[in-house]
PDB file of C-alpha atoms in Angstrom:
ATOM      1  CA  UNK A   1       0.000   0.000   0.000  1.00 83.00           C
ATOM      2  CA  UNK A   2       1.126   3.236  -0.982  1.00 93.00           C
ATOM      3  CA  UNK A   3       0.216   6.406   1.192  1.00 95.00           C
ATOM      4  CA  UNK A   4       0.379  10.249  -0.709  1.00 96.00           C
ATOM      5  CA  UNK A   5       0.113  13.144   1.372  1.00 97.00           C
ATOM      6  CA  UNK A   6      -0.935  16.472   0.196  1.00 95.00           C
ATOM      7  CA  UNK A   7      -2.053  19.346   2.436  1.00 94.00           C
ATOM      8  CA  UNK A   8      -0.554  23.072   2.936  1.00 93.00           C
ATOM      9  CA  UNK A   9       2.886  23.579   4.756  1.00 91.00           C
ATOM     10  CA  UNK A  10       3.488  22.618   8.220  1.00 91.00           C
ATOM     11  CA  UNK A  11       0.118  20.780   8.479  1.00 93.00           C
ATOM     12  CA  UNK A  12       2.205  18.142   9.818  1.00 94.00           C
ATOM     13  CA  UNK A  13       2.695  15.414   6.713  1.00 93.00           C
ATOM     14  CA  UNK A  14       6.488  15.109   7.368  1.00 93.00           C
ATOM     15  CA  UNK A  15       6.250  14.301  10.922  1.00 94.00           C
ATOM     16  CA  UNK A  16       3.255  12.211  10.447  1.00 96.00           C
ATOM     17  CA  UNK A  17       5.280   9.943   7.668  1.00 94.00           C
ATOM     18  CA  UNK A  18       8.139   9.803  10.448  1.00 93.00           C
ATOM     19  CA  UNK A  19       5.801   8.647  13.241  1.00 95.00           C
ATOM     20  CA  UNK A  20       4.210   6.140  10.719  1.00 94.00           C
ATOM     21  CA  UNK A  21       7.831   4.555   9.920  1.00 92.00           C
ATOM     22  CA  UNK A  22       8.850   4.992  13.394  1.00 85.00           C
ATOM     23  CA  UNK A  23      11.575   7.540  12.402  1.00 81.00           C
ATOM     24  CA  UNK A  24      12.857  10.074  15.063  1.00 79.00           C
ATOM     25  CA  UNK A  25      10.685  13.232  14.683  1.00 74.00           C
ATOM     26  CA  UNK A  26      12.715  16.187  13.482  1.00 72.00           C
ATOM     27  CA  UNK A  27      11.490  18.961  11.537  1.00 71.00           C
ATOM     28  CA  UNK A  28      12.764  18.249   8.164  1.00 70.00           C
ATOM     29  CA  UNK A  29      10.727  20.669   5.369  1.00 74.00           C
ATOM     30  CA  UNK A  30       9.700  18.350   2.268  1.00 70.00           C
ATOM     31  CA  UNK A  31      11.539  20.601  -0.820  1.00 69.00           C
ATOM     32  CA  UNK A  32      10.121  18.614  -3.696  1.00 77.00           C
ATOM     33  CA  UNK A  33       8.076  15.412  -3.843  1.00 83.00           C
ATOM     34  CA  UNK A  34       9.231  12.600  -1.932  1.00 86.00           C
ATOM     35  CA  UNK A  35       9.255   8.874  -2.029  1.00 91.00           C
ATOM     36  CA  UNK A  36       9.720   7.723   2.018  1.00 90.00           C
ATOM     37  CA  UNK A  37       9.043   3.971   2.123  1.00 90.00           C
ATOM     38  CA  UNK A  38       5.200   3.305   1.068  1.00 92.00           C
ATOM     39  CA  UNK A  39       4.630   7.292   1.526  1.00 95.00           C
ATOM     40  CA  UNK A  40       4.725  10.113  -0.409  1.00 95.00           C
ATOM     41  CA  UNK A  41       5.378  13.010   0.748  1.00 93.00           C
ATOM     42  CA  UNK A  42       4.380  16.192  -0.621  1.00 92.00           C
ATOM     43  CA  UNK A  43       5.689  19.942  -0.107  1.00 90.00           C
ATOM     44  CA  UNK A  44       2.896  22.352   1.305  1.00 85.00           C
ATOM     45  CA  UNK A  45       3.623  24.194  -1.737  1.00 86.00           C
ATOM     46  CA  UNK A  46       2.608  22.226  -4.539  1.00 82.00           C
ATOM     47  CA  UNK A  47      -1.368  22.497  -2.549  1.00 81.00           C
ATOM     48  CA  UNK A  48      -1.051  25.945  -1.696  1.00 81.00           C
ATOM     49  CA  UNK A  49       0.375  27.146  -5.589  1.00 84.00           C
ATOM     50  CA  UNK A  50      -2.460  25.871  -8.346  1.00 82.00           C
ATOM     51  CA  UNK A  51       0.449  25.829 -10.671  1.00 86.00           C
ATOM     52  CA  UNK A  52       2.068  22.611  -9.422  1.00 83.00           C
ATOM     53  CA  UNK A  53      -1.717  20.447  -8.910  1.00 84.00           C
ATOM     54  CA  UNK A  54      -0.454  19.198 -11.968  1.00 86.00           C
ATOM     55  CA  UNK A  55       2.149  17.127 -10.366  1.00 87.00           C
ATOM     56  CA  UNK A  56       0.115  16.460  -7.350  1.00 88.00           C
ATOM     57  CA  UNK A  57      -2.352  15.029  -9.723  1.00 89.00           C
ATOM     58  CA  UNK A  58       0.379  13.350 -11.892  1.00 90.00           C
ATOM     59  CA  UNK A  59       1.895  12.166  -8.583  1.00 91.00           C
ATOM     60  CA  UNK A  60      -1.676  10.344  -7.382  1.00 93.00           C
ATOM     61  CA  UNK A  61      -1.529   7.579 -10.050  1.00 92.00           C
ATOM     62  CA  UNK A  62       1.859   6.043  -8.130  1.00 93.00           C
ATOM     63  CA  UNK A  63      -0.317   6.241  -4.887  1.00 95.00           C
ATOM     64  CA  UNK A  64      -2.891   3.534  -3.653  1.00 93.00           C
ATOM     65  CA  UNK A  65      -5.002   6.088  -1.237  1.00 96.00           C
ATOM     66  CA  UNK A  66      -4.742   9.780  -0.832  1.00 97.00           C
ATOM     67  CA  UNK A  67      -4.618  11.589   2.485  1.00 98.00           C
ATOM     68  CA  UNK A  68      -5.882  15.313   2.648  1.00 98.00           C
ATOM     69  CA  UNK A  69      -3.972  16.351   5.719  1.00 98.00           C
ATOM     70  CA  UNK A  70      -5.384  19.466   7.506  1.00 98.00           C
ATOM     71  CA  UNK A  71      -4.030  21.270  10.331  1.00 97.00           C
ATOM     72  CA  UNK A  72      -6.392  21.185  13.529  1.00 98.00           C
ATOM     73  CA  UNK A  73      -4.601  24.508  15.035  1.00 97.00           C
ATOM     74  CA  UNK A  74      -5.038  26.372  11.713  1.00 97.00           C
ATOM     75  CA  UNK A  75      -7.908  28.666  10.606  1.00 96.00           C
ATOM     76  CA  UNK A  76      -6.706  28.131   7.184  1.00 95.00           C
ATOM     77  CA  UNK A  77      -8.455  25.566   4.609  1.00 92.00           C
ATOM     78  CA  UNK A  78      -6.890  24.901   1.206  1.00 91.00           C
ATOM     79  CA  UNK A  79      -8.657  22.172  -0.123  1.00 92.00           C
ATOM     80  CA  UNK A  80     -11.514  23.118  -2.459  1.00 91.00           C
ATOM     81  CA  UNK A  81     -15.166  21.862  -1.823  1.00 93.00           C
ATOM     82  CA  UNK A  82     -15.173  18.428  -3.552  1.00 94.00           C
ATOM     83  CA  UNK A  83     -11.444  18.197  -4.328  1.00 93.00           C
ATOM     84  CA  UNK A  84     -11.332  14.253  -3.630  1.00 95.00           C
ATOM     85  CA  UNK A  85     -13.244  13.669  -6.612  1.00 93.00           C
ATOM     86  CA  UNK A  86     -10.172  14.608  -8.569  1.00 91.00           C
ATOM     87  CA  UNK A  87      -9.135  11.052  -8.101  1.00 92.00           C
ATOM     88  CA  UNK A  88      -9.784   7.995  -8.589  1.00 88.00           C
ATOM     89  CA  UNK A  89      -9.177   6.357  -5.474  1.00 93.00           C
ATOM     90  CA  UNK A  90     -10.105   6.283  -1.828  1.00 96.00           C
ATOM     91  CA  UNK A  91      -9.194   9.637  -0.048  1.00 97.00           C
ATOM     92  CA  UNK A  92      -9.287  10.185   3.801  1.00 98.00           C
ATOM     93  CA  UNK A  93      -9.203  12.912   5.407  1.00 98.00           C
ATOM     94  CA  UNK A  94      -6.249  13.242   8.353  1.00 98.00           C
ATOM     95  CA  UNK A  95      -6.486  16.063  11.250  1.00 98.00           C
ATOM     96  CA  UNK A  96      -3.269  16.445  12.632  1.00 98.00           C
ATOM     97  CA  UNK A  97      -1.923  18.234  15.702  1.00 97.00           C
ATOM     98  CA  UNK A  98      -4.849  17.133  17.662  1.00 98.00           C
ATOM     99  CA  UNK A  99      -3.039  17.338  21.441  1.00 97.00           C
ATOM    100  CA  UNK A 100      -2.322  21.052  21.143  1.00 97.00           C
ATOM    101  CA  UNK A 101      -4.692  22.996  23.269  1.00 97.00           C
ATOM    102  CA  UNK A 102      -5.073  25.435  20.150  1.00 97.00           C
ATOM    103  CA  UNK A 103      -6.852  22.936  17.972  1.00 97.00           C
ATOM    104  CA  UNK A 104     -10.225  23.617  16.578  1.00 98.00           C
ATOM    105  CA  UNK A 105     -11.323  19.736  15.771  1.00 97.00           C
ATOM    106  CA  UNK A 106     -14.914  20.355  14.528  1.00 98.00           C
ATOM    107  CA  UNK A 107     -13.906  23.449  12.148  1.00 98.00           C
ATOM    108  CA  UNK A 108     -10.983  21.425  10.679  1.00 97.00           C
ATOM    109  CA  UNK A 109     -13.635  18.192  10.260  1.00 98.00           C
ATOM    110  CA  UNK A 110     -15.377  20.754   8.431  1.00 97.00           C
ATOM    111  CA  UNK A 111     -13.062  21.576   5.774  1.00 97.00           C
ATOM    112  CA  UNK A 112     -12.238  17.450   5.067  1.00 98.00           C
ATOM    113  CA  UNK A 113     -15.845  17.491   5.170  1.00 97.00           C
ATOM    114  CA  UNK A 114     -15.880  19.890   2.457  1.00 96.00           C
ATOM    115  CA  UNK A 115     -13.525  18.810   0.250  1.00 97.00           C
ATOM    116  CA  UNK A 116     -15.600  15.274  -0.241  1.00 97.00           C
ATOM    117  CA  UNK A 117     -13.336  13.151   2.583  1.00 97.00           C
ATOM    118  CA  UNK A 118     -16.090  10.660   4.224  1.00 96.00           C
ATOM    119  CA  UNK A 119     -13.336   8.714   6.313  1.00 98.00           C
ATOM    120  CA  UNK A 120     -11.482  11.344   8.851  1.00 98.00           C
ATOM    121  CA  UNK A 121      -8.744  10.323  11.271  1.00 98.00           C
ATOM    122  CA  UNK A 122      -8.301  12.977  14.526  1.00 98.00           C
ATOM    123  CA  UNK A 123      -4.046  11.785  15.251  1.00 98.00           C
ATOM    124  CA  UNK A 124      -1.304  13.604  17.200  1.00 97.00           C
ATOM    125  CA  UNK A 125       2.383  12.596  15.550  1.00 96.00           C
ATOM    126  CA  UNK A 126       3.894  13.774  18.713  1.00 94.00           C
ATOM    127  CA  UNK A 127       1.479  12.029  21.241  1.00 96.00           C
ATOM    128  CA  UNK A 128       0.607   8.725  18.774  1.00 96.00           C
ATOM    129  CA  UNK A 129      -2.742   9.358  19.947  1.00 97.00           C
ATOM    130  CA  UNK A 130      -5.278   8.187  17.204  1.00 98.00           C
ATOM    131  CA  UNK A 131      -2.149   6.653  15.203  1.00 97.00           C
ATOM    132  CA  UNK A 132      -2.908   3.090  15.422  1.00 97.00           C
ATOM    133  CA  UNK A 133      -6.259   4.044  14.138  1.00 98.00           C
ATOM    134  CA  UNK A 134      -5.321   5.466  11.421  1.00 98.00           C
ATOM    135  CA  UNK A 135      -3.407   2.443  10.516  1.00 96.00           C
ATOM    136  CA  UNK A 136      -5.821   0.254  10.648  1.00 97.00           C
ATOM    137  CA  UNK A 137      -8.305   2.399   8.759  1.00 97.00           C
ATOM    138  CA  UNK A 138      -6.273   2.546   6.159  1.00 96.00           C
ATOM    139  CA  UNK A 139      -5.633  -0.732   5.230  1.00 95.00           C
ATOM    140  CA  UNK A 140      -9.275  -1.652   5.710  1.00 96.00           C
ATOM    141  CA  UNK A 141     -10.288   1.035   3.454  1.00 96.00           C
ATOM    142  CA  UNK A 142      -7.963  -0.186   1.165  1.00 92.00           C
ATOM    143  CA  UNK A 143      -8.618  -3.633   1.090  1.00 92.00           C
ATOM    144  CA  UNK A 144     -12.679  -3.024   0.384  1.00 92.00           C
ATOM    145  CA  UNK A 145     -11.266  -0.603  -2.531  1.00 89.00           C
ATOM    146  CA  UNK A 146      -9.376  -3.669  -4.210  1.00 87.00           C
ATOM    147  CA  UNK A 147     -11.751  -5.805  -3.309  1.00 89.00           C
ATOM    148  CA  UNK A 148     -14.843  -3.565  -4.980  1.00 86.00           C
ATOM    149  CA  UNK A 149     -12.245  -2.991  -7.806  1.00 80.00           C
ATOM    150  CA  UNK A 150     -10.517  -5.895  -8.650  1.00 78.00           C
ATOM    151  CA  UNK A 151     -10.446  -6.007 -11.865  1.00 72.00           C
ATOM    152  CA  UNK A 152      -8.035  -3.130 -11.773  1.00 68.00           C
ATOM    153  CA  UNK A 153      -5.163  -4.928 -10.259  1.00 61.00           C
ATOM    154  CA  UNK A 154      -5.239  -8.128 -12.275  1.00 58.00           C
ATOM    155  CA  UNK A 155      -1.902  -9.279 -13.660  1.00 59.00           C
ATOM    156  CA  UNK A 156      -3.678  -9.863 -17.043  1.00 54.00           C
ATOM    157  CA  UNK A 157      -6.832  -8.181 -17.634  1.00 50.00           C
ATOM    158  CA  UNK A 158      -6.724 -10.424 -20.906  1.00 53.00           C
ATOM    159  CA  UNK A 159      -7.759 -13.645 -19.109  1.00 48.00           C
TER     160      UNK A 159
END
């Protein structure tokens, strides 16, 4: 299973792909897309400048499942209202930063919400709170996604 993460800077993609792969944390800002085991990891950039959703989008078809990470201490939203729909696979929604006393939970559900993201995971990188549920999400999600489209990962679709 491959993981891509997209979402504005600092939202917290980095450090969530280094708790994930139990990697030290250390701030460590994502320059260009990045391949980091089964992640990928995104800069803030390319969701925040329309000019590069071009290689976001490109980017997608090497993923399995899309995560729309939003920041739960941020007032700011960048993903448009229905944006999972530009692709063609399962996309959750991922609320990060969720054991900082700042964090606004229901206004950042909102904005997943918006953007089309039925499946939302609360998690704190720093805490692991909500991190093994996220995991396991994931993988169910994607297994009912293969399983509902098999036909799309056959070897030989000539058989």
């Amino acid at each position: 299973m491959r993981v891509m993460l997209i979402g504005p800077s600092a939202a917290g993609k980095t450090t969530l792909i280094q708790r994930l792969i139990d990697k030290e944390i250390k701030y460590d800002k994502t320059q260009t897309v990045e391949y980091v085991g089964n992640f990928i990891d995104t800069p803030g950039e390319y969701m925040q400048q329309r000019g590069y959703w071009g290689s976001l989008t490109i980017t997608s078809h090497d993923a399995d499942l899309i995560g729309l990470v939003q920041d739960s201490t941020s007032d700011d939203c960048w993903f448009s209202g229905g944006l999972t729909s530009k692709f063609e696979k399962p996309v959750v929604g991922i609320l990060t930063k969720i054991d900082l006393p700042n964090c606004k939970i229901k206004q950042g559900r909102g904005y997943l919400e918006l953007a089309g993201c039925q499946n939302i995971f609360e998690v704190s990188s720093v805490t692991n709170e909500g991190i093994d549920e996220l995991v396991d999400g994931l993988h169910k999600i994607l297994e009912k996604y293969k399983k509902d489209y098999e036909k799309r990962f056959a070897d030989d679709y000539f058989d």
